[in-house]
JSON list of C-alpha atoms in Angstrom, two decimals:
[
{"chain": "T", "resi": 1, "resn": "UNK", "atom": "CA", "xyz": [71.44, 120.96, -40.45]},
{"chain": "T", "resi": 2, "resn": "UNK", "atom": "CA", "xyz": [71.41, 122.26, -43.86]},
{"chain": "T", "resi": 3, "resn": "UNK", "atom": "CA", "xyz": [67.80, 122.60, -45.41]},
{"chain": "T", "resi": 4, "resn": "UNK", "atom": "CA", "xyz": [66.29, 119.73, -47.44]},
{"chain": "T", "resi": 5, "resn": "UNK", "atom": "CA", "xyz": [66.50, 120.21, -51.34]},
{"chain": "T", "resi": 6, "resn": "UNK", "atom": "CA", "xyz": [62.39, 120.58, -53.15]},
{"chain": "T", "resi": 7, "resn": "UNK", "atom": "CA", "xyz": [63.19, 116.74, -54.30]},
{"chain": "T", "resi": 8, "resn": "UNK", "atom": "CA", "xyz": [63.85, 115.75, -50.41]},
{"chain": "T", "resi": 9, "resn": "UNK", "atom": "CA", "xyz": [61.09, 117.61, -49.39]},
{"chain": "T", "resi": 10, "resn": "UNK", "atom": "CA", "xyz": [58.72, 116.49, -51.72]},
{"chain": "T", "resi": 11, "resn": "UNK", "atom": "CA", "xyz": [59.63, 112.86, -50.94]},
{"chain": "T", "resi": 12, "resn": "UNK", "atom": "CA", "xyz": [60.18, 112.99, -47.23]},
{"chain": "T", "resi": 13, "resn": "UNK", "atom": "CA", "xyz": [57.38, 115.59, -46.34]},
{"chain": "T", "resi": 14, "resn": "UNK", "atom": "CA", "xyz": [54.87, 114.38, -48.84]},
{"chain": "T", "resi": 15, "resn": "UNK", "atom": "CA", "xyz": [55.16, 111.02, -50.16]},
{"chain": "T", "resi": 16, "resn": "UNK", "atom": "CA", "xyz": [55.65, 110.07, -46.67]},
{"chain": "T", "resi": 17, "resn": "UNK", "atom": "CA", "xyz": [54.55, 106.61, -45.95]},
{"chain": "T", "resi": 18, "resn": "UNK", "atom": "CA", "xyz": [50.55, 107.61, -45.51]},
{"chain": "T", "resi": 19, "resn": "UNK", "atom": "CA", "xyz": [50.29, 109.59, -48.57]},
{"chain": "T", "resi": 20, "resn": "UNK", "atom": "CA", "xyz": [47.60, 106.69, -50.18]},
{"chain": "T", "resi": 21, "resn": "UNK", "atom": "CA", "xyz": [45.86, 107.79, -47.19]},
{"chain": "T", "resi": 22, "resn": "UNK", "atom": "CA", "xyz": [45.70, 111.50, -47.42]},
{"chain": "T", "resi": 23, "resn": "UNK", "atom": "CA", "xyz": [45.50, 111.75, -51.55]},
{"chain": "T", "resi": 24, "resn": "UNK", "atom": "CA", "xyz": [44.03, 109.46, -54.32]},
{"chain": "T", "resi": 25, "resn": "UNK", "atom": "CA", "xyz": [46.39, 109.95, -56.85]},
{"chain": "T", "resi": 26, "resn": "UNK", "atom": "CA", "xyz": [50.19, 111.05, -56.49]},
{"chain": "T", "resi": 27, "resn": "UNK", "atom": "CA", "xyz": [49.23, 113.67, -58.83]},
{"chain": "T", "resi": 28, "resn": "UNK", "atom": "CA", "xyz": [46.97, 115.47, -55.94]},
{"chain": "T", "resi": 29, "resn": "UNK", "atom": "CA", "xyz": [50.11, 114.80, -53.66]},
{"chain": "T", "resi": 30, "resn": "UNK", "atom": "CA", "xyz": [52.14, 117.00, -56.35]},
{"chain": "T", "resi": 31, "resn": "UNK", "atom": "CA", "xyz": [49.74, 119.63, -56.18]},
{"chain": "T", "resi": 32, "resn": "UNK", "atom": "CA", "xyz": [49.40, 119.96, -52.43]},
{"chain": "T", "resi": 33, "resn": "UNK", "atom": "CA", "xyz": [53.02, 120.37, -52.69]},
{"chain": "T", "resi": 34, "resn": "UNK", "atom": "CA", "xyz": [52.67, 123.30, -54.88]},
{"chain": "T", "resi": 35, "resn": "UNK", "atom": "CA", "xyz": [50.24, 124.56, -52.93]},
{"chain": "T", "resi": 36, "resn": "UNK", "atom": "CA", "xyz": [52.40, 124.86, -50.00]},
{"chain": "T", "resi": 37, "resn": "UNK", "atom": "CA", "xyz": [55.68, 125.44, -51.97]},
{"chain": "T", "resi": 38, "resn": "UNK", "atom": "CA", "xyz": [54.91, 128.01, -54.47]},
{"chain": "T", "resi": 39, "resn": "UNK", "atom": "CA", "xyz": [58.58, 128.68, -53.95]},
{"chain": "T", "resi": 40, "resn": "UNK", "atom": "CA", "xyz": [60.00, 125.86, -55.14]},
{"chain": "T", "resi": 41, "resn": "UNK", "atom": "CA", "xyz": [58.94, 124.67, -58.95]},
{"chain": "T", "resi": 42, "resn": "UNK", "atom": "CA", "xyz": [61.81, 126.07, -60.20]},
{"chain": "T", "resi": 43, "resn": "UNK", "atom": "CA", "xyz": [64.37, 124.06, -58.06]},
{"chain": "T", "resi": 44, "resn": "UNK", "atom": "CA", "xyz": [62.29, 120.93, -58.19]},
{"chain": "T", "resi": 45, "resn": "UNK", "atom": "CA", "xyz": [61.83, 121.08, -61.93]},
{"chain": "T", "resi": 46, "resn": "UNK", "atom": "CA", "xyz": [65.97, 121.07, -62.67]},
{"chain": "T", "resi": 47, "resn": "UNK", "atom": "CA", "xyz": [66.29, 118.42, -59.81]},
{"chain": "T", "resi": 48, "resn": "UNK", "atom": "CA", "xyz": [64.21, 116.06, -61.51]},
{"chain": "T", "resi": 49, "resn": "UNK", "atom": "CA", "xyz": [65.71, 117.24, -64.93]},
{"chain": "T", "resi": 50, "resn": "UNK", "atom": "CA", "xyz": [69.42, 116.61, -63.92]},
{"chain": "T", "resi": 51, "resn": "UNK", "atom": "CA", "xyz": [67.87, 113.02, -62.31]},
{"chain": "T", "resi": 52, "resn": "UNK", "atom": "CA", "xyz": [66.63, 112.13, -65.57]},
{"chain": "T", "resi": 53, "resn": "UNK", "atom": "CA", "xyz": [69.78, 113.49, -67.75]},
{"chain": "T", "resi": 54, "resn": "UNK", "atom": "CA", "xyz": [72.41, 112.24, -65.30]},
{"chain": "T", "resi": 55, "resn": "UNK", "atom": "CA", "xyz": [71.77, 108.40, -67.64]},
{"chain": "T", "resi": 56, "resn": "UNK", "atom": "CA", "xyz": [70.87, 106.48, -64.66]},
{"chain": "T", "resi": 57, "resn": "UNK", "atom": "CA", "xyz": [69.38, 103.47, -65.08]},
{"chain": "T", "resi": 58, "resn": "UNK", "atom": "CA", "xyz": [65.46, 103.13, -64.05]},
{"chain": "T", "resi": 59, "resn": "UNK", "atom": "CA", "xyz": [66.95, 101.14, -60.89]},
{"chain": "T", "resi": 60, "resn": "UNK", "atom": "CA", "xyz": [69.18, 103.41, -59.77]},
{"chain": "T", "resi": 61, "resn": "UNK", "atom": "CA", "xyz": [66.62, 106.14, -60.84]},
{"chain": "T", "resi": 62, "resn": "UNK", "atom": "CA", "xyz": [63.97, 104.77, -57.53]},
{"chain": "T", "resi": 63, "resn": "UNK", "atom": "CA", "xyz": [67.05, 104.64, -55.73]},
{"chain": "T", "resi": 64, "resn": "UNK", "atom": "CA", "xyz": [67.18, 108.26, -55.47]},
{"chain": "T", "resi": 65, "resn": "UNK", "atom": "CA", "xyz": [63.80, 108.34, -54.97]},
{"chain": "T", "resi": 66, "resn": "UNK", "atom": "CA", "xyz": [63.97, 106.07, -51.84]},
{"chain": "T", "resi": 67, "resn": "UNK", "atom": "CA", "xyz": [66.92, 108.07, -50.71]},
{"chain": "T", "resi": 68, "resn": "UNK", "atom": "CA", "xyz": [64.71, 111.40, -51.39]},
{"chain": "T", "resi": 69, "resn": "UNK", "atom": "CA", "xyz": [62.36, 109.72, -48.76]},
{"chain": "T", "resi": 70, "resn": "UNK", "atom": "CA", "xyz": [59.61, 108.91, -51.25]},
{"chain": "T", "resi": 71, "resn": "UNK", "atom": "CA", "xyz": [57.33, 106.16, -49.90]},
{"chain": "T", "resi": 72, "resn": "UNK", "atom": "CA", "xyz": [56.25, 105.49, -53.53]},
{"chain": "T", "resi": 73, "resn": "UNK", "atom": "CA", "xyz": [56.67, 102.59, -56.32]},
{"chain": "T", "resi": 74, "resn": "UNK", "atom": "CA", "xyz": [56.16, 103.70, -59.40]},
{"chain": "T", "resi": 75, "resn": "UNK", "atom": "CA", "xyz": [55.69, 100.16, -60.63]},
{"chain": "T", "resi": 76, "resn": "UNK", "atom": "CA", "xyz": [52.55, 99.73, -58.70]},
{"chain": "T", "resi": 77, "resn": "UNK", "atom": "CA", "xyz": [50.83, 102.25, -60.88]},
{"chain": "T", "resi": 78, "resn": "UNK", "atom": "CA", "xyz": [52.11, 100.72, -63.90]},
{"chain": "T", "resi": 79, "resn": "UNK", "atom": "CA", "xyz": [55.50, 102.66, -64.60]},
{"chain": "T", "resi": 80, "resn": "UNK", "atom": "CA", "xyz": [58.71, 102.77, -64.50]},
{"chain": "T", "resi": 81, "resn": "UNK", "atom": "CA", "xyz": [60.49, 105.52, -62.45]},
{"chain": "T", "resi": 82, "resn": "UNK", "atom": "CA", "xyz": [61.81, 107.40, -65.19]},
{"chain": "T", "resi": 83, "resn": "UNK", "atom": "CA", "xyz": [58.52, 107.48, -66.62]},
{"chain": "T", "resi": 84, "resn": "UNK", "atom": "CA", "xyz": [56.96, 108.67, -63.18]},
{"chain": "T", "resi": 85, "resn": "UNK", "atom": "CA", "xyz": [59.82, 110.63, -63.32]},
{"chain": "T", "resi": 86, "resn": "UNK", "atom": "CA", "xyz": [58.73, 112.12, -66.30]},
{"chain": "T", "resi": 87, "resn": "UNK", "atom": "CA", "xyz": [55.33, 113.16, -65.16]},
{"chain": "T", "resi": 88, "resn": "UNK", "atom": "CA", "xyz": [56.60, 114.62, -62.01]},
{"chain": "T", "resi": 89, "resn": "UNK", "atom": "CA", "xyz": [58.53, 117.11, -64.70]},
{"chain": "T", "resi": 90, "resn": "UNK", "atom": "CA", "xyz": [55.75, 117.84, -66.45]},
{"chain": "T", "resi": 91, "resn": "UNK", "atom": "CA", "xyz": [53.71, 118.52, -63.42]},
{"chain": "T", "resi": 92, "resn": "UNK", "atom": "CA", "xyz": [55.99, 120.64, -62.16]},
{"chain": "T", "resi": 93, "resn": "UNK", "atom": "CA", "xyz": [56.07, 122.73, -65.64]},
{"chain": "T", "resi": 94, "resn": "UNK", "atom": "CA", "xyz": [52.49, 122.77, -65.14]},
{"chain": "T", "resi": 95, "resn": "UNK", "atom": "CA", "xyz": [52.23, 124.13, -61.78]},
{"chain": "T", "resi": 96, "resn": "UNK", "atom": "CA", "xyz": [55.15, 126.80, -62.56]},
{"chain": "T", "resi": 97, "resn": "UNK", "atom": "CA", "xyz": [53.21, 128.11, -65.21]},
{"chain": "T", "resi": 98, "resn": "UNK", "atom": "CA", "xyz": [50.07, 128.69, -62.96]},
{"chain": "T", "resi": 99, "resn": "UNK", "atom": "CA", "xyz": [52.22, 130.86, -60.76]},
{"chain": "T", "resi": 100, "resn": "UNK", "atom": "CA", "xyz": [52.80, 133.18, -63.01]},
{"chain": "T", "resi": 101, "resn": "UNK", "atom": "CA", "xyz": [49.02, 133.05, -64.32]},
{"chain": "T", "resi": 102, "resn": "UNK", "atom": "CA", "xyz": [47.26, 135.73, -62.26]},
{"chain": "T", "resi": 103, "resn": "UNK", "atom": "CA", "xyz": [44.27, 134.21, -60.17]},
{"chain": "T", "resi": 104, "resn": "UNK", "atom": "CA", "xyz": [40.58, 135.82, -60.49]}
]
């Protein structure tokens, strides 16, 4: 079985269907993810860039979310997914630029 991509893994291992549950915003779920995946902001941040510059539509934009495994609606937080979309990217900038900010 080859290994799940960072977008797969954040949807399937993290937005799993409990997430509302474990995290109050999907912005801590992000972070957790980080947390764990140091590794992986890179990858995740051009997967969610090549999403959003492939000109999908915002329909077919959840549908690779669901397929990702993501157990989340953008819409019921008052976005789109390309917007949410959007915010994952610039989470993900965020976090990658923490890595490489030296911890005291």
């Amino acid at each position: 079985m080859a290994p799940s991509s960072p977008f797969e893994q954040l949807g399937g291992a993290y937005f799993h269907q409990d997430w509302p549950y474990d995290f109050e915003t999907p912005q801590g779920v992000v972070e957790d993810f980080f947390r764990d995946e140091p590794d992986a902001g890179p990858e995740l941040l051009d997967q969610v860039e090549q999403l959003l510059a492939a000109g999908l539509t915002d329909d077919e934009l959840g549908e690779a979310m669901q397929r990702a495994g993501f157990c989340l609606d953008p819409t019921g937080l008052g976005l789109t997914n390309r917007v949410w979309l959007e915010d994952l990217a610039r989470l993900a900038r965020e976090q990658i630029g923490r890595e490489s900010t030296p911890r005291g």
